[in-house]
mmCIF file of C-alpha atoms in Angstrom:
data_model
loop_
_atom_site.group_PDB
_atom_site.id
_atom_site.type_symbol
_atom_site.label_atom_id
_atom_site.label_comp_id
_atom_site.label_asym_id
_atom_site.label_seq_id
_atom_site.Cartn_x
_atom_site.Cartn_y
_atom_site.Cartn_z
ATOM 1 C CA UNK A 1 60.798 87.364 95.568
ATOM 2 C CA UNK A 2 58.025 85.883 97.786
ATOM 3 C CA UNK A 3 58.546 82.459 99.360
ATOM 4 C CA UNK A 4 55.811 79.886 99.839
ATOM 5 C CA UNK A 5 54.441 81.779 102.819
ATOM 6 C CA UNK A 6 54.036 84.918 100.722
ATOM 7 C CA UNK A 7 56.721 86.880 102.594
ATOM 8 C CA UNK A 8 59.637 88.596 100.896
ATOM 9 C CA UNK A 9 62.900 86.649 100.984
ATOM 10 C CA UNK A 10 65.774 88.452 102.631
ATOM 11 C CA UNK A 11 67.744 88.747 99.389
ATOM 12 C CA UNK A 12 68.800 91.425 96.963
ATOM 13 C CA UNK A 13 69.317 90.236 93.360
ATOM 14 C CA UNK A 14 72.222 91.821 91.495
ATOM 15 C CA UNK A 15 71.050 93.447 88.220
ATOM 16 C CA UNK A 16 74.438 92.673 86.616
ATOM 17 C CA UNK A 17 75.050 88.978 87.336
ATOM 18 C CA UNK A 18 71.542 88.002 88.602
ATOM 19 C CA UNK A 19 73.012 86.374 91.719
ATOM 20 C CA UNK A 20 71.192 86.673 95.066
ATOM 21 C CA UNK A 21 72.845 88.597 97.899
ATOM 22 C CA UNK A 22 71.838 89.154 101.541
ATOM 23 C CA UNK A 23 69.357 92.026 101.854
ATOM 24 C CA UNK A 24 71.852 94.188 103.790
ATOM 25 C CA UNK A 25 74.651 93.981 101.205
ATOM 26 C CA UNK A 26 75.531 97.173 99.303
ATOM 27 C CA UNK A 27 77.954 95.504 96.849
ATOM 28 C CA UNK A 28 77.426 92.215 95.047
ATOM 29 C CA UNK A 29 79.617 89.558 96.610
ATOM 30 C CA UNK A 30 79.859 87.727 93.272
ATOM 31 C CA UNK A 31 80.700 90.426 90.693
ATOM 32 C CA UNK A 32 81.476 93.529 92.746
ATOM 33 C CA UNK A 33 78.657 95.657 91.299
ATOM 34 C CA UNK A 34 76.798 98.183 93.469
ATOM 35 C CA UNK A 35 73.426 96.706 94.412
ATOM 36 C CA UNK A 36 70.118 98.580 94.098
ATOM 37 C CA UNK A 37 68.030 99.303 97.143
ATOM 38 C CA UNK A 38 65.718 96.346 97.863
ATOM 39 C CA UNK A 39 62.154 96.874 96.586
ATOM 40 C CA UNK A 40 60.635 96.287 100.017
ATOM 41 C CA UNK A 41 62.410 99.379 101.316
ATOM 42 C CA UNK A 42 60.436 101.731 99.078
ATOM 43 C CA UNK A 43 57.978 104.015 100.790
ATOM 44 C CA UNK A 44 57.559 106.689 98.103
ATOM 45 C CA UNK A 45 57.165 106.234 94.355
ATOM 46 C CA UNK A 46 59.846 103.776 93.186
ATOM 47 C CA UNK A 47 62.539 104.801 90.764
ATOM 48 C CA UNK A 48 64.337 102.589 88.219
ATOM 49 C CA UNK A 49 67.544 100.848 89.215
ATOM 50 C CA UNK A 50 69.365 102.857 86.545
ATOM 51 C CA UNK A 51 69.444 106.667 86.480
ATOM 52 C CA UNK A 52 67.227 108.561 84.102
ATOM 53 C CA UNK A 53 68.780 109.905 80.915
ATOM 54 C CA UNK A 54 70.498 113.209 81.623
ATOM 55 C CA UNK A 55 69.030 115.954 79.491
ATOM 56 C CA UNK A 56 70.384 119.451 79.073
ATOM 57 C CA UNK A 57 69.767 121.652 82.073
ATOM 58 C CA UNK A 58 70.061 125.372 81.510
ATOM 59 C CA UNK A 59 72.972 126.774 83.518
ATOM 60 C CA UNK A 60 72.677 130.019 85.502
ATOM 61 C CA UNK A 61 73.237 133.223 83.579
ATOM 62 C CA UNK A 62 76.540 135.064 83.897
ATOM 63 C CA UNK A 63 75.008 137.462 86.414
ATOM 64 C CA UNK A 64 73.709 134.611 88.545
ATOM 65 C CA UNK A 65 77.101 132.886 88.539
ATOM 66 C CA UNK A 66 78.859 136.086 89.556
ATOM 67 C CA UNK A 67 76.477 136.398 92.490
ATOM 68 C CA UNK A 68 77.807 133.078 93.801
ATOM 69 C CA UNK A 69 81.322 134.390 94.280
ATOM 70 C CA UNK A 70 82.090 133.743 97.929
ATOM 71 C CA UNK A 71 78.406 133.251 98.771
ATOM 72 C CA UNK A 72 77.651 129.579 98.300
ATOM 73 C CA UNK A 73 76.284 127.354 95.545
ATOM 74 C CA UNK A 74 73.413 127.312 93.074
ATOM 75 C CA UNK A 75 71.127 124.389 92.252
ATOM 76 C CA UNK A 76 69.148 124.299 89.006
ATOM 77 C CA UNK A 77 66.190 121.904 88.965
ATOM 78 C CA UNK A 78 65.427 120.380 85.578
ATOM 79 C CA UNK A 79 62.593 122.279 83.914
ATOM 80 C CA UNK A 80 63.139 125.401 86.020
ATOM 81 C CA UNK A 81 65.293 128.369 85.066
ATOM 82 C CA UNK A 82 65.539 130.161 88.415
ATOM 83 C CA UNK A 83 68.449 128.860 90.514
ATOM 84 C CA UNK A 84 68.163 127.918 94.177
ATOM 85 C CA UNK A 85 70.915 129.986 95.825
ATOM 86 C CA UNK A 86 72.149 128.455 99.066
ATOM 87 C CA UNK A 87 74.825 129.224 101.614
ATOM 88 C CA UNK A 88 76.501 127.336 104.416
ATOM 89 C CA UNK A 89 78.883 124.427 104.817
ATOM 90 C CA UNK A 90 76.353 121.709 105.743
ATOM 91 C CA UNK A 91 73.276 121.584 103.477
ATOM 92 C CA UNK A 92 70.567 118.928 103.602
ATOM 93 C CA UNK A 93 68.468 118.359 100.466
ATOM 94 C CA UNK A 94 65.023 116.861 100.983
ATOM 95 C CA UNK A 95 61.299 117.606 101.256
ATOM 96 C CA UNK A 96 58.986 118.968 103.917
ATOM 97 C CA UNK A 97 57.218 116.612 106.282
ATOM 98 C CA UNK A 98 55.221 117.866 109.299
ATOM 99 C CA UNK A 99 56.737 115.256 111.561
ATOM 100 C CA UNK A 100 60.375 115.723 110.567
ATOM 101 C CA UNK A 101 63.014 118.434 110.747
ATOM 102 C CA UNK A 102 62.860 120.824 107.797
ATOM 103 C CA UNK A 103 65.783 120.262 105.364
ATOM 104 C CA UNK A 104 68.048 123.149 104.393
ATOM 105 C CA UNK A 105 66.665 122.977 100.846
ATOM 106 C CA UNK A 106 62.999 121.962 100.673
ATOM 107 C CA UNK A 107 62.335 120.532 97.209
ATOM 108 C CA UNK A 108 58.580 120.078 97.778
ATOM 109 C CA UNK A 109 57.698 122.833 95.254
ATOM 110 C CA UNK A 110 59.440 120.740 92.570
ATOM 111 C CA UNK A 111 57.129 117.730 93.023
ATOM 112 C CA UNK A 112 59.764 116.046 95.195
ATOM 113 C CA UNK A 113 57.394 113.626 96.903
ATOM 114 C CA UNK A 114 56.082 112.113 93.675
ATOM 115 C CA UNK A 115 59.617 111.935 92.278
ATOM 116 C CA UNK A 116 60.889 109.819 95.150
ATOM 117 C CA UNK A 117 62.817 112.395 97.179
ATOM 118 C CA UNK A 118 63.186 111.437 100.842
ATOM 119 C CA UNK A 119 62.641 113.888 103.712
ATOM 120 C CA UNK A 120 66.387 114.025 104.367
ATOM 121 C CA UNK A 121 67.731 112.714 101.077
ATOM 122 C CA UNK A 122 71.306 113.944 100.646
ATOM 123 C CA UNK A 123 73.806 116.243 102.325
ATOM 124 C CA UNK A 124 76.137 118.772 100.669
ATOM 125 C CA UNK A 125 79.273 119.700 102.540
ATOM 126 C CA UNK A 126 81.391 122.621 101.375
ATOM 127 C CA UNK A 127 84.962 122.597 102.672
ATOM 128 C CA UNK A 128 87.180 125.367 101.307
ATOM 129 C CA UNK A 129 87.575 124.460 97.606
ATOM 130 C CA UNK A 130 85.846 121.093 97.784
ATOM 131 C CA UNK A 131 82.129 120.322 97.602
ATOM 132 C CA UNK A 132 81.029 116.845 98.728
ATOM 133 C CA UNK A 133 77.708 115.039 98.526
ATOM 134 C CA UNK A 134 76.511 112.155 100.712
ATOM 135 C CA UNK A 135 73.394 110.025 100.357
ATOM 136 C CA UNK A 136 71.587 109.940 103.726
ATOM 137 C CA UNK A 137 70.309 106.388 103.330
ATOM 138 C CA UNK A 138 67.523 107.643 101.072
ATOM 139 C CA UNK A 139 64.746 105.337 99.881
ATOM 140 C CA UNK A 140 65.293 105.845 96.157
ATOM 141 C CA UNK A 141 69.004 106.614 95.908
ATOM 142 C CA UNK A 142 71.301 109.426 94.805
ATOM 143 C CA UNK A 143 73.278 109.596 91.540
ATOM 144 C CA UNK A 144 76.039 111.937 90.315
ATOM 145 C CA UNK A 145 76.473 111.993 86.541
ATOM 146 C CA UNK A 146 74.487 108.730 86.259
ATOM 147 C CA UNK A 147 76.667 106.958 88.868
ATOM 148 C CA UNK A 148 74.801 105.722 91.919
ATOM 149 C CA UNK A 149 76.334 106.605 95.279
ATOM 150 C CA UNK A 150 76.491 104.138 98.158
ATOM 151 C CA UNK A 151 74.664 105.446 101.228
ATOM 152 C CA UNK A 152 76.848 107.113 103.822
ATOM 153 C CA UNK A 153 79.886 107.579 101.556
ATOM 154 C CA UNK A 154 80.961 111.066 100.450
ATOM 155 C CA UNK A 155 81.591 111.855 96.787
ATOM 156 C CA UNK A 156 83.286 114.967 95.403
ATOM 157 C CA UNK A 157 81.441 117.332 93.056
ATOM 158 C CA UNK A 158 82.590 119.621 90.285
ATOM 159 C CA UNK A 159 80.698 122.679 89.133
ATOM 160 C CA UNK A 160 78.163 121.605 86.529
ATOM 161 C CA UNK A 161 77.705 118.045 87.809
ATOM 162 C CA UNK A 162 74.226 116.520 87.432
ATOM 163 C CA UNK A 163 72.672 115.216 90.656
ATOM 164 C CA UNK A 164 69.693 112.866 90.681
ATOM 165 C CA UNK A 165 67.628 112.450 93.872
ATOM 166 C CA UNK A 166 65.215 109.634 93.182
ATOM 167 C CA UNK A 167 63.857 110.903 89.861
ATOM 168 C CA UNK A 168 64.448 114.611 90.522
ATOM 169 C CA UNK A 169 67.272 116.010 88.396
ATOM 170 C CA UNK A 170 69.393 118.974 89.466
ATOM 171 C CA UNK A 171 72.610 120.611 88.375
ATOM 172 C CA UNK A 172 75.050 122.236 90.792
ATOM 173 C CA UNK A 173 77.251 125.298 90.244
ATOM 174 C CA UNK A 174 79.731 126.910 92.592
ATOM 175 C CA UNK A 175 82.485 129.481 92.414
ATOM 176 C CA UNK A 176 85.492 127.298 93.010
ATOM 177 C CA UNK A 177 86.706 127.036 89.438
ATOM 178 C CA UNK A 178 89.714 125.006 90.525
ATOM 179 C CA UNK A 179 87.696 122.519 92.552
ATOM 180 C CA UNK A 180 88.041 118.980 91.358
ATOM 181 C CA UNK A 181 85.767 116.057 91.776
ATOM 182 C CA UNK A 182 87.158 114.408 94.323
ATOM 183 C CA UNK A 183 88.242 113.766 97.316
ATOM 184 C CA UNK A 184 87.458 110.162 97.737
ATOM 185 C CA UNK A 185 86.726 107.437 95.233
ATOM 186 C CA UNK A 186 85.914 103.880 96.260
ATOM 187 C CA UNK A 187 87.399 101.011 94.263
ATOM 188 C CA UNK A 188 86.293 97.496 95.173
ATOM 189 C CA UNK A 189 87.572 94.149 93.968
ATOM 190 C CA UNK A 190 87.255 90.460 94.612
ATOM 191 C CA UNK A 191 89.997 88.857 96.651
ATOM 192 C CA UNK A 192 90.807 85.422 98.054
ATOM 193 C CA UNK A 193 88.983 84.322 101.181
ATOM 194 C CA UNK A 194 91.758 85.935 103.222
ATOM 195 C CA UNK A 195 93.501 89.170 102.336
ATOM 196 C CA UNK A 196 97.194 88.365 102.356
ATOM 197 C CA UNK A 197 100.335 90.502 102.078
ATOM 198 C CA UNK A 198 101.162 88.601 98.875
ATOM 199 C CA UNK A 199 97.843 89.587 97.257
ATOM 200 C CA UNK A 200 98.323 93.221 98.277
ATOM 201 C CA UNK A 201 101.859 93.245 96.900
ATOM 202 C CA UNK A 202 101.240 91.372 93.655
ATOM 203 C CA UNK A 203 97.718 92.496 92.661
ATOM 204 C CA UNK A 204 96.582 95.650 94.396
ATOM 205 C CA UNK A 205 99.832 97.588 94.773
ATOM 206 C CA UNK A 206 100.922 97.338 91.081
ATOM 207 C CA UNK A 207 97.494 98.507 89.918
ATOM 208 C CA UNK A 208 97.412 101.492 92.269
ATOM 209 C CA UNK A 209 101.021 102.375 91.455
ATOM 210 C CA UNK A 210 100.142 102.348 87.745
ATOM 211 C CA UNK A 211 97.125 104.566 88.412
ATOM 212 C CA UNK A 212 99.396 107.040 90.192
ATOM 213 C CA UNK A 213 101.816 107.064 87.246
ATOM 214 C CA UNK A 214 98.973 107.650 84.779
ATOM 215 C CA UNK A 215 97.637 110.521 86.898
ATOM 216 C CA UNK A 216 101.080 112.153 87.092
ATOM 217 C CA UNK A 217 101.350 112.114 83.292
ATOM 218 C CA UNK A 218 97.811 113.505 82.954
ATOM 219 C CA UNK A 219 98.623 116.353 85.336
ATOM 220 C CA UNK A 220 101.793 117.137 83.385
ATOM 221 C CA UNK A 221 99.973 117.104 80.039
ATOM 222 C CA UNK A 222 97.195 119.352 81.365
ATOM 223 C CA UNK A 223 99.682 121.757 82.919
ATOM 224 C CA UNK A 224 98.213 121.528 86.409
ATOM 225 C CA UNK A 225 99.787 120.957 89.785
ATOM 226 C CA UNK A 226 100.416 117.284 90.564
ATOM 227 C CA UNK A 227 97.471 115.501 92.188
ATOM 228 C CA UNK A 228 98.629 113.946 95.449
ATOM 229 C CA UNK A 229 97.270 110.414 95.408
ATOM 230 C CA UNK A 230 96.572 108.965 98.837
ATOM 231 C CA UNK A 231 95.104 105.719 100.105
ATOM 232 C CA UNK A 232 92.678 106.702 102.851
ATOM 233 C CA UNK A 233 91.698 103.195 103.867
ATOM 234 C CA UNK A 234 91.256 99.572 102.954
ATOM 235 C CA UNK A 235 88.185 97.766 104.216
ATOM 236 C CA UNK A 236 86.340 94.496 103.768
ATOM 237 C CA UNK A 237 82.873 95.189 102.297
ATOM 238 C CA UNK A 238 81.617 91.606 102.241
ATOM 239 C CA UNK A 239 82.658 88.052 101.434
ATOM 240 C CA UNK A 240 85.645 88.268 99.076
ATOM 241 C CA UNK A 241 85.116 91.988 98.481
ATOM 242 C CA UNK A 242 87.845 94.502 99.411
ATOM 243 C CA UNK A 243 87.363 98.264 99.005
ATOM 244 C CA UNK A 244 90.126 100.867 98.782
ATOM 245 C CA UNK A 245 89.416 104.545 99.417
ATOM 246 C CA UNK A 246 91.647 106.619 97.126
ATOM 247 C CA UNK A 247 91.959 110.340 96.413
ATOM 248 C CA UNK A 248 93.595 112.296 93.618
ATOM 249 C CA UNK A 249 93.294 109.809 90.720
ATOM 250 C CA UNK A 250 90.449 111.443 88.805
ATOM 251 C CA UNK A 251 91.834 111.278 85.239
ATOM 252 C CA UNK A 252 93.494 107.901 85.803
ATOM 253 C CA UNK A 253 90.215 106.365 86.930
ATOM 254 C CA UNK A 254 88.469 108.073 84.028
ATOM 255 C CA UNK A 255 90.807 106.158 81.716
ATOM 256 C CA UNK A 256 90.401 102.903 83.610
ATOM 257 C CA UNK A 257 86.597 103.147 83.688
ATOM 258 C CA UNK A 258 86.221 104.438 80.143
ATOM 259 C CA UNK A 259 88.319 103.851 77.063
ATOM 260 C CA UNK A 260 90.682 101.309 78.674
ATOM 261 C CA UNK A 261 87.786 99.188 79.893
ATOM 262 C CA UNK A 262 86.213 99.234 76.429
ATOM 263 C CA UNK A 263 89.561 98.339 74.819
ATOM 264 C CA UNK A 264 90.011 95.392 77.193
ATOM 265 C CA UNK A 265 86.505 94.141 76.414
ATOM 266 C CA UNK A 266 87.071 94.367 72.646
ATOM 267 C CA UNK A 267 90.474 92.655 72.915
ATOM 268 C CA UNK A 268 89.595 90.133 75.638
ATOM 269 C CA UNK A 269 90.141 87.125 73.389
ATOM 270 C CA UNK A 270 93.446 88.422 72.083
ATOM 271 C CA UNK A 271 94.667 89.293 75.590
ATOM 272 C CA UNK A 272 93.801 85.835 76.902
ATOM 273 C CA UNK A 273 95.434 84.128 73.932
ATOM 274 C CA UNK A 274 98.616 86.158 74.348
ATOM 275 C CA UNK A 275 98.822 85.335 78.077
ATOM 276 C CA UNK A 276 98.346 81.626 77.385
ATOM 277 C CA UNK A 277 101.097 81.613 74.747
ATOM 278 C CA UNK A 278 103.350 83.756 76.912
ATOM 279 C CA UNK A 279 102.993 81.243 79.746
ATOM 280 C CA UNK A 280 103.913 78.445 77.343
ATOM 281 C CA UNK A 281 107.049 80.037 75.921
ATOM 282 C CA UNK A 282 108.326 81.536 79.178
ATOM 283 C CA UNK A 283 110.350 84.638 79.896
ATOM 284 C CA UNK A 284 111.602 85.108 76.342
ATOM 285 C CA UNK A 285 108.153 86.476 75.512
ATOM 286 C CA UNK A 286 109.045 89.642 77.397
ATOM 287 C CA UNK A 287 111.094 90.597 74.375
ATOM 288 C CA UNK A 288 108.145 90.070 72.039
ATOM 289 C CA UNK A 289 106.303 93.193 73.158
ATOM 290 C CA UNK A 290 109.389 95.332 73.256
ATOM 291 C CA UNK A 291 109.512 95.189 77.040
ATOM 292 C CA UNK A 292 113.275 94.934 76.752
ATOM 293 C CA UNK A 293 115.303 96.775 74.175
ATOM 294 C CA UNK A 294 116.034 94.082 71.613
ATOM 295 C CA UNK A 295 114.241 91.428 69.593
ATOM 296 C CA UNK A 296 115.111 87.745 69.804
ATOM 297 C CA UNK A 297 116.846 86.341 66.737
ATOM 298 C CA UNK A 298 114.947 83.085 66.287
ATOM 299 C CA UNK A 299 111.503 82.139 67.445
ATOM 300 C CA UNK A 300 109.427 79.009 67.781
ATOM 301 C CA UNK A 301 105.929 78.810 66.308
ATOM 302 C CA UNK A 302 104.407 79.681 69.703
ATOM 303 C CA UNK A 303 106.784 82.604 70.034
ATOM 304 C CA UNK A 304 105.903 83.755 66.523
ATOM 305 C CA UNK A 305 102.237 83.764 67.495
ATOM 306 C CA UNK A 306 103.015 85.666 70.680
ATOM 307 C CA UNK A 307 105.121 88.103 68.659
ATOM 308 C CA UNK A 308 102.233 88.852 66.313
ATOM 309 C CA UNK A 309 99.690 89.173 69.128
ATOM 310 C CA UNK A 310 102.105 91.309 71.135
ATOM 311 C CA UNK A 311 102.641 93.705 68.253
ATOM 312 C CA UNK A 312 98.912 94.097 67.677
ATOM 313 C CA UNK A 313 98.227 94.697 71.373
ATOM 314 C CA UNK A 314 101.090 97.178 71.672
ATOM 315 C CA UNK A 315 99.814 99.124 68.651
ATOM 316 C CA UNK A 316 96.408 99.211 70.323
ATOM 317 C CA UNK A 317 97.921 100.484 73.567
ATOM 318 C CA UNK A 318 99.748 103.270 71.711
ATOM 319 C CA UNK A 319 96.557 104.378 69.923
ATOM 320 C CA UNK A 320 94.618 104.217 73.198
ATOM 321 C CA UNK A 321 97.213 106.336 75.033
ATOM 322 C CA UNK A 322 97.384 108.873 72.187
ATOM 323 C CA UNK A 323 93.586 109.274 71.969
ATOM 324 C CA UNK A 324 93.221 109.602 75.728
ATOM 325 C CA UNK A 325 95.823 112.367 75.938
ATOM 326 C CA UNK A 326 94.130 114.184 73.056
ATOM 327 C CA UNK A 327 90.840 113.852 74.928
ATOM 328 C CA UNK A 328 92.059 115.398 78.186
ATOM 329 C CA UNK A 329 94.270 118.049 76.515
ATOM 330 C CA UNK A 330 92.942 118.834 73.008
ATOM 331 C CA UNK A 331 95.447 121.661 72.426
ATOM 332 C CA UNK A 332 98.529 119.659 73.307
ATOM 333 C CA UNK A 333 101.307 119.949 70.718
ATOM 334 C CA UNK A 334 102.237 117.005 68.523
ATOM 335 C CA UNK A 335 105.857 116.516 69.622
ATOM 336 C CA UNK A 336 105.077 116.790 73.319
ATOM 337 C CA UNK A 337 102.093 114.504 72.922
ATOM 338 C CA UNK A 338 104.253 111.873 71.261
ATOM 339 C CA UNK A 339 106.731 111.940 74.160
ATOM 340 C CA UNK A 340 103.922 111.797 76.727
ATOM 341 C CA UNK A 341 102.253 108.952 74.831
ATOM 342 C CA UNK A 342 105.454 106.919 75.025
ATOM 343 C CA UNK A 343 105.689 107.723 78.749
ATOM 344 C CA UNK A 344 102.068 106.666 79.294
ATOM 345 C CA UNK A 345 102.509 103.242 77.626
ATOM 346 C CA UNK A 346 104.308 101.597 80.561
ATOM 347 C CA UNK A 347 101.684 102.200 83.311
ATOM 348 C CA UNK A 348 98.898 101.743 80.758
ATOM 349 C CA UNK A 349 100.336 98.306 79.950
ATOM 350 C CA UNK A 350 100.180 97.354 83.638
ATOM 351 C CA UNK A 351 96.505 98.366 83.831
ATOM 352 C CA UNK A 352 95.666 96.659 80.532
ATOM 353 C CA UNK A 353 97.152 93.312 81.554
ATOM 354 C CA UNK A 354 96.156 93.403 85.222
ATOM 355 C CA UNK A 355 93.662 90.752 86.418
ATOM 356 C CA UNK A 356 91.836 93.640 88.119
ATOM 357 C CA UNK A 357 89.362 95.707 86.146
ATOM 358 C CA UNK A 358 87.049 98.592 86.860
ATOM 359 C CA UNK A 359 83.399 97.601 86.795
ATOM 360 C CA UNK A 360 80.358 99.729 85.978
ATOM 361 C CA UNK A 361 78.004 101.287 88.486
ATOM 362 C CA UNK A 362 80.735 102.432 90.886
ATOM 363 C CA UNK A 363 84.424 102.994 91.051
ATOM 364 C CA UNK A 364 85.026 99.292 91.551
ATOM 365 C CA UNK A 365 87.706 96.801 90.667
ATOM 366 C CA UNK A 366 86.810 93.184 90.152
ATOM 367 C CA UNK A 367 89.284 90.309 90.170
#
């Protein structure tokens, strides 16, 4: 926004909460959302802050996919049927410019300049059975499956993922059928002015431990080897914003960012009411949600209200757990699914009642 002198203010307005942030901030210091690139940084045609709608992109034919075996990856540009077959472990996607180094994949023939692709826009790195993408501080941004990537941070890819460079849409295919999306996911959340051991122990650690428990159950249900969950780092991204780098929690974060987030939004009033009543009646409320194996014999009016709310919330948690397991493993048998649903309830309950929640736009937690 121009000031009285006509110059651009050094601010970046968050599209989620409409608060102003310093121009160099990547994450909103107020709500934890990923910020768009500032308008003044644009040098090619601007793109919208949100990714374009993903339309169907024709995958390579069976012959083309078989040609990839051990040879590299294929990129399919939207509107074009012929794949771009590429090899190597370090691949730069961009467009030709006489004064710059030629990228590994020159997207100029696909109208890259008009669609906002930078000269060196993004890098693909192929490491054994993992394919990573990194935005190279591009002007108009990089998205994977409609999720914008922060510049300079790697993000894992799965075969079939949709990549958006500016407004240019591509789909990637590679031979590693067992490759999983990835390696590192960034989760950010608000914290007190100072990060304390108490906050780590009482807020962050229980949430991450619950994510690990959810992921272990998901791996068991899907019949795959356990995903080793690791914390690769904890860093301060800005005032009151802490970011954790985590690997191996793909399905757990899918639950936290998807159906669990929606359930918490729908039941926000009921959750808040239950917590208020629980605080009023004290520890006896732990029995009201079946957290301990017996029911209390007599209840006060507040406890009766908490009992009713607790039952409704617990029923919702059970349905949520059941539907999520059916989503990730459609062929799972009924008896086994029932046992796994019961097992999932405990860590799901921790996530559902945690003051942390996953926000949109990035793998972020807000407090």
